[in-house]
PDB file of C-alpha atoms in Angstrom:
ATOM      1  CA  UNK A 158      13.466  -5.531   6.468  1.00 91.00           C
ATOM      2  CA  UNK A 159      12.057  -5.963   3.037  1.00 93.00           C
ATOM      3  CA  UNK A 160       9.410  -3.421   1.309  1.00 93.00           C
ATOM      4  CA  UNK A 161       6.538  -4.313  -0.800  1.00 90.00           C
ATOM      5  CA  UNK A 162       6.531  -0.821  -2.346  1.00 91.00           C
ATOM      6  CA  UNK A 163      10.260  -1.502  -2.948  1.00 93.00           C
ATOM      7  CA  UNK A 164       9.082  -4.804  -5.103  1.00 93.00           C
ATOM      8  CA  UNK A 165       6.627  -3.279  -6.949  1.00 91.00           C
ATOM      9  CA  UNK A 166       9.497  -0.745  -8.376  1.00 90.00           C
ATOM     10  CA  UNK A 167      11.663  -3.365  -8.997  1.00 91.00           C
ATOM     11  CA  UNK A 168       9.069  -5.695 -10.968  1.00 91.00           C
ATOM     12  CA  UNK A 169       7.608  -2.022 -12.711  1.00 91.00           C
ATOM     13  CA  UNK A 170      10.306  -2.380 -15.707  1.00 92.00           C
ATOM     14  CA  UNK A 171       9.386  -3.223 -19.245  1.00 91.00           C
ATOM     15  CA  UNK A 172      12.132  -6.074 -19.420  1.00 88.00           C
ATOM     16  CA  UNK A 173       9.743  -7.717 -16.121  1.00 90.00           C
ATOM     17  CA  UNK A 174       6.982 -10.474 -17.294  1.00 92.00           C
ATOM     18  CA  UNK A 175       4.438  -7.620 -14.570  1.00 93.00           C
ATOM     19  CA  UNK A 176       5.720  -4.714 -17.038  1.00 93.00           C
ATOM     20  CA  UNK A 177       4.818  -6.624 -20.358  1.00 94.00           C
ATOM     21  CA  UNK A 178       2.019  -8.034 -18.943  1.00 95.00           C
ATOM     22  CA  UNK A 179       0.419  -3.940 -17.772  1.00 95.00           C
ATOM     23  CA  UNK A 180       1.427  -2.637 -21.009  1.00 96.00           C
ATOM     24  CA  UNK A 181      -0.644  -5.136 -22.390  1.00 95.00           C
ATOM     25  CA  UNK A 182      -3.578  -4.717 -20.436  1.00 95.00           C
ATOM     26  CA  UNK A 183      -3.259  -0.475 -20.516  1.00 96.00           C
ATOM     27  CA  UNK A 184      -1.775   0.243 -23.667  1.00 95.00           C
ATOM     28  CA  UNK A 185       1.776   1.332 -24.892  1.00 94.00           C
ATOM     29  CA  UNK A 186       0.300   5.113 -23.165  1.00 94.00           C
ATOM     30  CA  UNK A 187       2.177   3.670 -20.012  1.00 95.00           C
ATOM     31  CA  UNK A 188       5.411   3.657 -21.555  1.00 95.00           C
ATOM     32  CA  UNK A 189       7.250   7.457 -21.336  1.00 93.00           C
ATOM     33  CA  UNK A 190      10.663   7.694 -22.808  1.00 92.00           C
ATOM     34  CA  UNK A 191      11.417   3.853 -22.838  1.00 91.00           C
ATOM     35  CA  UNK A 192      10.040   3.246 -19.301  1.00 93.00           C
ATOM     36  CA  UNK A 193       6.537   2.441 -17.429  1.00 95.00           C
ATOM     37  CA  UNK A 194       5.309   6.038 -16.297  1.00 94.00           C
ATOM     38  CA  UNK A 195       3.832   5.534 -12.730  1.00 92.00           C
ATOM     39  CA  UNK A 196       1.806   8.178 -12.787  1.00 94.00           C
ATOM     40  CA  UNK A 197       0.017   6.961 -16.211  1.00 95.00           C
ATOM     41  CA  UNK A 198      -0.305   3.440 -15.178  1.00 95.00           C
ATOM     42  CA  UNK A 199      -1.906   5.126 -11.578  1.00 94.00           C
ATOM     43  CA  UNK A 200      -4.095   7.386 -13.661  1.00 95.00           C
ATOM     44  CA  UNK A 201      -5.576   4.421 -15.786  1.00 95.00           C
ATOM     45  CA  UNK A 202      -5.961   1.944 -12.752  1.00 94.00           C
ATOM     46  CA  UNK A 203      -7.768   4.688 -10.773  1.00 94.00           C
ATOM     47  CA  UNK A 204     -10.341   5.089 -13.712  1.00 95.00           C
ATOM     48  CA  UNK A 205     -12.134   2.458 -12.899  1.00 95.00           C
ATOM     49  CA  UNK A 206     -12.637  -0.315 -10.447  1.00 93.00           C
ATOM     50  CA  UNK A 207     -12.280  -2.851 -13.266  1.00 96.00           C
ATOM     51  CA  UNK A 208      -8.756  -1.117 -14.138  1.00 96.00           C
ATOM     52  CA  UNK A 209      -7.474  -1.158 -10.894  1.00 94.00           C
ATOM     53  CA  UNK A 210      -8.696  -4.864 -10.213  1.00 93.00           C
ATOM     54  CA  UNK A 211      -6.569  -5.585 -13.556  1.00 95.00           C
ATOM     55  CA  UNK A 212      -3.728  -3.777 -12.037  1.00 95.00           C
ATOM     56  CA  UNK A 213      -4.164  -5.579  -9.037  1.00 92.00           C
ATOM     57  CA  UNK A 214      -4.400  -8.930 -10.105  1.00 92.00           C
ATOM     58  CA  UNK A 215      -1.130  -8.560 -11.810  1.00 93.00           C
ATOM     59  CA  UNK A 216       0.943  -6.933  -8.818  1.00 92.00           C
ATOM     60  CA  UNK A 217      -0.020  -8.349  -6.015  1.00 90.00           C
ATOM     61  CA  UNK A 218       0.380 -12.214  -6.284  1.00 92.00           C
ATOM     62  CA  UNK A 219       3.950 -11.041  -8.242  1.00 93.00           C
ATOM     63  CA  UNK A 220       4.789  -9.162  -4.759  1.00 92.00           C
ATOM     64  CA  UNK A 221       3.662 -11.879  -2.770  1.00 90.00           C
ATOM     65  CA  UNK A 222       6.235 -14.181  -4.745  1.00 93.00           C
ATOM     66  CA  UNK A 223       8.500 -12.057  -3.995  1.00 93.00           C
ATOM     67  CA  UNK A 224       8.494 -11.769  -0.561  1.00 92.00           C
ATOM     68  CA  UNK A 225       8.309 -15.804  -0.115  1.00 93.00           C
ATOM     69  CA  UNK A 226      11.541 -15.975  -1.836  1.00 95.00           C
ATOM     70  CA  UNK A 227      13.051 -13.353   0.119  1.00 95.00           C
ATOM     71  CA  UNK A 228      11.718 -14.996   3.079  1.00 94.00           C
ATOM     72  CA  UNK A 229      12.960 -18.110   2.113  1.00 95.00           C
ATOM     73  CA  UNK A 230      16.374 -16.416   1.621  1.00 94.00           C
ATOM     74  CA  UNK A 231      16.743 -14.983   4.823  1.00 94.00           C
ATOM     75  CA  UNK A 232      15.893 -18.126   6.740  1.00 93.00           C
ATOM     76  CA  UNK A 233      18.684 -19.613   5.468  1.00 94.00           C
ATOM     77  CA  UNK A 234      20.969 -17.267   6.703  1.00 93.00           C
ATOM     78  CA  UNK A 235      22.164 -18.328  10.744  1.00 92.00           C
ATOM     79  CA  UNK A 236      22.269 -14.472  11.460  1.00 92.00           C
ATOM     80  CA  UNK A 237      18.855 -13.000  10.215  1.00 89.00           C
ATOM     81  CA  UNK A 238      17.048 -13.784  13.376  1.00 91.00           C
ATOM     82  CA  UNK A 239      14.296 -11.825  12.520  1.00 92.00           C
ATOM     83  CA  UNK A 240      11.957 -10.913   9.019  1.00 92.00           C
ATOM     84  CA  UNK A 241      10.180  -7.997   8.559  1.00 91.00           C
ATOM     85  CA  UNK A 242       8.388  -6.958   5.470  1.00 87.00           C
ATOM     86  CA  UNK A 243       6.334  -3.503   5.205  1.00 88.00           C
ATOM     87  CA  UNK A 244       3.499  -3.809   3.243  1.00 82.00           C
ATOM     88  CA  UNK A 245       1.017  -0.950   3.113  1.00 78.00           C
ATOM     89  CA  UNK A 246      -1.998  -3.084   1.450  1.00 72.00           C
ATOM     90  CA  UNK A 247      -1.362  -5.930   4.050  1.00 69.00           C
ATOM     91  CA  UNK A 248      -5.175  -6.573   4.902  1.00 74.00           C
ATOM     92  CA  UNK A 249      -6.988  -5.178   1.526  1.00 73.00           C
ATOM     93  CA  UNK A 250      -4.481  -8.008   0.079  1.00 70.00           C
ATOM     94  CA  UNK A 251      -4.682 -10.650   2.187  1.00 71.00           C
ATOM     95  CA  UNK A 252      -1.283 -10.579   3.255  1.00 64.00           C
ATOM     96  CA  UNK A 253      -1.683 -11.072   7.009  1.00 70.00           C
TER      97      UNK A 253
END
């Protein structure tokens, strides 16, 4: 059982190409004490719809990668007989 909201804290790091890539397109205002602040990056998506398209656009095909390779992982394995990913935003992202 994998969890998209899981992903999107791993890839929400600064040292991640996703956390570069929003503190470019936000501003060094997301960055609190050496880390992406959640809560500022959700403030600034939620401004607008054009903001939190940008967000968006950034997370979701990273996510999606994600859970391919973890996919691809766990069909490998002889044991995992079954794959199941939680995903909140499954039809607003396509994901289904």
């Amino acid at each position: 059982v994998v969890s998209a909201d899981q992903i999107v804290h791993k890839l929400l790091t600064l040292n991640s190409d996703i956390g570069r890539a929003i503190v470019d397109a936000f501003g060094p205002g997301v960055v609190v004490g050496g880390e992406l602040d959640r809560a500022a990056i959700a403030e600034i998506a939620f401004e607008s719809s054009e903001n939190l398209e940008r967000l968006e656009r950034l997370l979701h095909p990273a996510v999606r990668r994600e859970l391919d390779l973890l996919y691809r992982e766990a069909s490998e394995q002889p044991q995992c007989r079954f794959f199941v990913a939680e995903i909140p935003l499954l039809f607003e992202t396509g994901m289904e």
